[in-house]
Every structure is written in C-alpha cells, then in structure tokens.
C-alpha cells in the first residue's frame, strides 16, 4: 500500500505512526493539522480563518481544508505515495477525495477514550523542529527542553481539557460515519492502537506490507 488514509480519534497516535511508516516507505506524510498549525503560526489568511476553530477543537470548514489538501497532493513529492493523517474528517471531504486520488487502504486506529485523553494532555512539542514528546510515554532527556535543539517545549492550544472534549465529540459526530463509508468500499483495516509506539508500529507493518 502506498496511498493510505489514517482514520481515528484525536490523540490516538496517528502522527507518531505516520512519521515512522512514511520514513520506511519513502512516501509523503500529509497531516492537515500540521499544515493548518503552520499557517496559524505564520499568520497567513488561511491561518487567521482556521485559528479560532482549532483552538476550540472544532473542525475547520471543508472548503479551506480541501484546498490545502488538493494543493499539497498535486506537488511532485506526493506522487510516490502518501499517508493522509487526519483527512478526510467529514463525508464531504471523503467524497471530494474520491475525485482527487485513488486510495489503497484506510487504517482505523482504535483505543479506549480514557487513554486518548491521557495521550493528549501529556503531549508536548518543540515549536522549532516539531518533534512530539509525551511526558509519560516519551519524555525529553532534560525536563521541558527539546532533545534535538534545546528549545523550550510547548503544549498545543487544543490539548486543553475543554478543547479535548470538543474534539472527541466532533470525532463521534462528524468523522466516525466514515468508518461505514470506507467499510462499504472494502478499504478499511482495523489497527489496535494500544501498547507502546513500537508495538503499534509492528502491527502497522503487518497491515501495510503489501
Ligand atoms: P490534528 O492535528 O489532525 O489533530 P487530531 O486528529 O486531533 O490528532 P492529534 O494530532 O491530536 O493526535 P494523533 O493521533 O496525531 O496523536 P499523536 O501521534 O500526536 O487536527 C487538529 C485540528 O486541526 C482539528 O481539531 C481541526 O480543527 C483541524 N483539522 C485538521 N484536519 C482537519 C480536517 N481534515 N478537516 C477539518 N479540520 C481539520 O500522539 C498523541 C500523544 O501520544 C503524543 O504525546 C505521543 O508521543 C503519544 N503517543 C503516541 N503513540 C503512543 C503509544 N503507542 N503509546 C503511548 N503514547 C503514545
Ligand atoms: Mg496528529
């Protein structure tokens, strides 16, 4: 599989697994969340429109997300394959994706909700190089500082309890129906996302090695 969609709730480990899988297969890691956060940090018009939605834990409007997704997929480094991490998230996006590219498989990440909350509230990241840490499961060597460049780590604005609750509810309402959407197309493969990142990575390998 080289054209892959990652489907699953917030905090389940999509970004963590996408980085490893894409490095192994030499394909593009396309996270709409990362692209939007970078637009917010740069203060672009897109970033200004997206910021309030993201802070509150709501989805960014479909037309904005579809535009950045289509632009990124049209670039040369997407032609060898990709993991779409956090896209599609609504039925409108899923139908639009059908018109943009073929997909070989959809990996559904599954984890009990208490563990999701824990993974999000303990997450910190480096604002300079974007490395993601977890104070429980992947702590930095020196407290509060990035291992790679020593920058002070920060928390995502949407990892605060209120936004986390909204993100989980939004997933249930808007994104979960896509499980059925992709099951009907015969594309869905379920992944047990419990255990360490390395254990999940082993299961991922078994699901994607074809
Ligand atoms: P996005 O950035 O996509 O966030 P998300 O889907 O909420 O997912 P996360 O990034 O929170 O979690 P993840 O599954 O990547 O977990 P991670 O690997 O970091 O979207 C953010 C916002 O942007 C949305 O709310 C929305 O506003 C907007 N947006 C984005 N795409 C959109 C779209 N298509 N349409 C509309 N709006 C959109 O892991 C989490 C933590 O757990 C880390 O600390 C990590 O180190 C740790 N961890 C990972 N794996 C393990 C493991 N196996 N064991 C223990 N700890 C682990
Ligand atoms: Mg992510």
Coordinates of C-alpha atoms and ligand atoms in Angstrom, one line a residue:
X1 CA 0.0 0.0 0.0
X2 CA 1.3 3.4 -0.9
X3 CA -1.8 5.6 -0.9
X4 CA -3.0 5.4 2.7
X5 CA -5.6 7.2 4.9
X6 CA -5.3 7.2 8.7
X7 CA -8.6 7.4 10.4
X8 CA -9.0 7.6 14.1
X9 CA -9.8 9.8 17.1
X10 CA -7.6 12.7 18.3
X11 CA -4.6 11.6 20.3
X12 CA -4.7 8.0 19.2
X13 CA -1.1 8.1 17.7
X14 CA -1.7 8.8 14.0
X15 CA 1.1 11.4 13.7
X16 CA 3.5 9.2 15.6
X17 CA 2.9 6.2 13.4
X18 CA 2.7 8.2 10.2
X19 CA 6.2 9.5 10.7
X20 CA 7.7 6.0 11.1
X21 CA 5.7 4.5 8.2
X22 CA 6.4 7.3 5.8
X23 CA 10.1 7.1 6.6
X24 CA 10.1 3.4 6.0
X25 CA 8.2 3.5 2.7
X26 CA 9.7 6.8 1.4
X27 CA 6.2 8.4 1.0
X28 CA 4.8 11.8 2.0
X29 CA 3.3 12.4 5.4
X30 CA 0.5 14.8 4.8
X31 CA -1.1 16.0 8.1
X32 CA -3.8 18.6 7.5
X33 CA -3.5 19.5 11.2
X34 CA 0.3 20.2 10.8
X35 CA -0.4 22.3 7.6
X36 CA -3.0 24.3 9.4
X37 CA -0.9 24.8 12.5
X38 CA 1.9 26.1 10.4
X39 CA -0.5 28.5 8.6
X40 CA -1.6 29.8 12.0
X41 CA 2.0 30.2 13.2
X42 CA 2.8 32.2 10.0
X43 CA -0.3 34.3 10.3
X44 CA -1.4 33.7 6.7
X45 CA -5.1 34.4 5.7
X46 CA -5.8 30.7 5.9
X47 CA -4.2 30.6 9.4
X48 CA -6.3 33.5 10.5
X49 CA -9.5 31.8 9.4
X50 CA -8.5 28.4 10.9
X51 CA -7.2 29.6 14.3
X52 CA -10.5 30.1 16.2
X53 CA -11.9 26.8 15.1
X54 CA -8.8 24.9 16.0
X55 CA -8.4 26.4 19.5
X56 CA -12.0 25.5 20.3
X57 CA -11.5 21.9 19.0
X58 CA -13.9 22.3 16.1
X59 CA -13.3 21.3 12.5
X60 CA -12.0 23.9 10.1
X61 CA -14.6 24.4 7.2
X62 CA -14.4 21.8 4.5
X63 CA -13.6 24.3 1.6
X64 CA -10.5 25.6 3.3
X65 CA -9.1 22.1 4.2
X66 CA -9.9 20.7 0.7
X67 CA -7.9 23.5 -0.9
X68 CA -4.8 22.9 1.1
X69 CA -5.1 19.1 0.7
X70 CA -5.5 19.3 -3.1
X71 CA -2.6 21.8 -3.5
X72 CA -0.3 19.6 -1.4
X73 CA -1.3 16.3 -3.2
X74 CA -0.5 18.0 -6.6
X75 CA 3.2 18.5 -5.7
X76 CA 5.9 16.2 -7.0
X77 CA 6.8 14.6 -3.7
X78 CA 3.2 13.2 -3.3
X79 CA 3.4 11.1 -6.5
X80 CA 5.3 8.2 -5.0
X81 CA 2.6 7.7 -2.3
X82 CA 1.3 9.3 0.9
X83 CA -0.3 8.9 4.3
X84 CA -3.2 11.3 4.8
X85 CA -3.1 11.9 8.6
X86 CA -6.3 13.5 9.8
X87 CA -8.0 13.8 6.4
X88 CA -10.8 13.1 5.5
X89 CA -12.8 14.0 8.6
X90 CA -16.3 14.6 7.1
X91 CA -18.3 12.9 4.5
X92 CA -18.0 15.9 2.2
X93 CA -14.2 15.6 2.4
X94 CA -14.3 11.8 1.8
X95 CA -16.4 12.3 -1.4
X96 CA -14.1 15.1 -2.6
X97 CA -11.1 12.9 -2.0
X98 CA -12.6 10.3 -4.3
X99 CA -12.4 12.9 -7.1
X100 CA -8.8 13.8 -6.3
X101 CA -7.0 10.5 -6.0
X102 CA -7.3 6.7 -5.6
X103 CA -6.7 5.3 -2.1
X104 CA -5.3 1.8 -1.5
X105 CA -6.3 1.4 2.1
X106 CA -7.7 3.1 5.2
X107 CA -6.2 2.3 8.6
X108 CA -8.7 2.7 11.5
X109 CA -6.9 3.4 14.8
X110 CA -8.8 2.0 17.8
X111 CA -8.2 2.9 21.5
X112 CA -10.4 3.4 24.6
X113 CA -11.3 7.0 25.3
X114 CA -9.5 7.3 28.7
X115 CA -6.2 6.5 27.0
X116 CA -6.8 9.1 24.3
X117 CA -7.3 11.9 26.9
X118 CA -4.1 10.8 28.6
X119 CA -2.1 10.8 25.5
X120 CA -3.3 14.4 24.6
X121 CA -2.9 16.0 28.0
X122 CA 0.6 14.7 28.4
X123 CA 1.7 15.7 24.9
X124 CA 4.3 18.5 24.4
X125 CA 6.1 19.6 21.2
X126 CA 9.1 21.6 20.0
X127 CA 7.9 24.8 18.3
X128 CA 11.2 24.9 16.4
X129 CA 11.6 21.4 14.9
X130 CA 8.0 20.0 15.6
X131 CA 9.3 16.9 17.5
X132 CA 6.5 15.5 19.6
X133 CA 7.0 14.2 23.2
X134 CA 4.9 12.8 25.8
X135 CA 5.8 13.5 29.5
X136 CA 4.7 9.9 30.4
X137 CA 5.5 7.7 27.5
X138 CA 8.2 9.7 25.6
X139 CA 9.8 12.2 27.9
X140 CA 12.6 14.5 26.8
X141 CA 16.1 13.9 28.3
X142 CA 16.1 17.3 30.0
X143 CA 12.8 18.3 31.6
X144 CA 10.9 20.8 29.3
X145 CA 13.6 21.0 26.6
X146 CA 13.8 19.5 23.1
X147 CA 16.4 16.7 22.8
X148 CA 17.4 17.9 19.3
X149 CA 17.8 21.6 19.7
X150 CA 17.2 22.5 23.4
X151 CA 14.2 24.7 22.6
X152 CA 11.6 25.1 25.4
X153 CA 8.7 22.7 24.7
X154 CA 5.1 23.9 24.4
X155 CA 1.6 22.4 24.6
X156 CA -0.9 22.6 21.7
X157 CA -3.6 25.1 22.4
X158 CA -6.2 22.4 21.6
X159 CA -4.8 19.9 24.2
X160 CA -6.5 21.9 27.0
X161 CA -9.4 19.9 28.6
X162 CA -12.3 21.9 27.1
X163 CA -10.9 21.6 23.5
X164 CA -10.1 17.9 24.0
X165 CA -13.8 17.3 25.0
X166 CA -15.0 19.1 21.9
X167 CA -12.5 17.3 19.6
X168 CA -13.7 13.9 20.9
X169 CA -17.4 14.9 20.4
X170 CA -16.6 16.2 17.0
X171 CA -15.0 12.9 16.0
X172 CA -18.0 11.0 17.2
X173 CA -20.4 13.2 15.2
X174 CA -18.6 14.1 12.0
X175 CA -15.8 11.6 11.4
X176 CA -17.0 8.3 12.8
X177 CA -19.5 7.8 10.0
X178 CA -16.5 7.5 7.6
X179 CA -15.9 4.0 9.1
X180 CA -19.0 2.8 7.4
X181 CA -18.2 4.8 4.3
X182 CA -14.8 3.0 3.8
X183 CA -16.1 -0.4 5.1
X184 CA -18.6 -0.4 2.2
X185 CA -15.8 0.2 -0.2
X186 CA -13.8 -2.7 1.2
X187 CA -10.9 -0.4 2.1
X188 CA -11.0 -0.5 6.0
X189 CA -8.3 -2.2 8.0
X190 CA -8.5 -2.1 11.9
X191 CA -5.4 -1.3 14.0
X192 CA -5.2 -1.9 17.8
X193 CA -3.5 1.3 18.9
X194 CA -2.9 0.2 22.5
X195 CA 0.6 -0.6 23.9
X196 CA 3.9 1.2 23.1
X197 CA 4.5 3.1 19.9
X198 CA 6.9 0.3 18.9
X199 CA 4.2 -2.4 19.4
X200 CA 1.7 -0.4 17.4
X201 CA 4.4 0.0 14.7
X202 CA 4.7 -3.8 14.4
X203 CA 1.0 -4.2 13.9
X204 CA 1.0 -1.4 11.4
X205 CA 3.8 -3.1 9.4
X206 CA 1.7 -6.3 9.2
X207 CA -1.3 -4.3 7.9
X208 CA 0.6 -2.3 5.3
X209 CA 3.2 -4.7 3.9
X210 CA 1.5 -5.4 0.6
Ligands
LIG1 P1 -4.9 17.2 14.1 O1 -3.6 17.9 14.2 O2 -5.1 16.2 13.0 O3 -5.2 16.6 15.5 P2 -6.0 15.2 15.9 O4 -6.7 14.4 14.8 O5 -6.9 15.8 16.9 O6 -5.0 14.3 16.3 P3 -3.8 14.5 17.2 O7 -2.7 15.2 16.3 O8 -4.2 15.2 18.4 O9 -3.4 13.1 17.6 P4 -2.5 12.0 16.8 O10 -3.5 10.8 16.5 O11 -1.7 12.5 15.7 O12 -1.6 11.5 18.0 P5 0.0 11.7 18.3 O13 0.7 10.8 17.4 O14 0.4 13.2 18.3 O15 -6.0 18.3 13.9 C1 -6.0 19.4 14.8 C2 -7.2 20.4 14.4 O16 -6.9 20.9 13.0 C3 -8.6 19.8 14.3 O17 -9.2 19.8 15.6 C4 -9.3 20.7 13.4 O18 -9.6 21.9 14.0 C5 -8.2 21.0 12.3 N1 -8.2 20.0 11.2 C6 -7.2 19.1 10.9 N2 -7.6 18.3 9.9 C7 -8.8 18.7 9.5 C8 -9.7 18.3 8.5 N3 -9.4 17.3 7.7 N4 -10.9 18.9 8.5 C9 -11.3 19.9 9.3 N5 -10.4 20.4 10.3 C10 -9.2 19.8 10.4 O19 0.1 11.1 19.8 C11 -0.5 11.8 20.8 C12 0.4 11.7 22.1 O20 0.5 10.3 22.5 C13 1.9 12.2 21.8 O21 2.3 12.8 23.0 C14 2.6 10.9 21.5 O22 4.0 11.0 21.9 C15 1.9 9.9 22.4 N6 1.8 8.5 21.8 C16 1.7 8.2 20.5 N7 1.6 6.8 20.4 C17 1.7 6.3 21.6 C18 1.7 5.0 22.1 N8 1.5 3.9 21.4 N9 1.8 4.8 23.5 C19 1.9 5.9 24.3 N10 2.0 7.2 23.9 C20 1.8 7.4 22.6
LIG2 MG1 -1.5 14.5 14.9

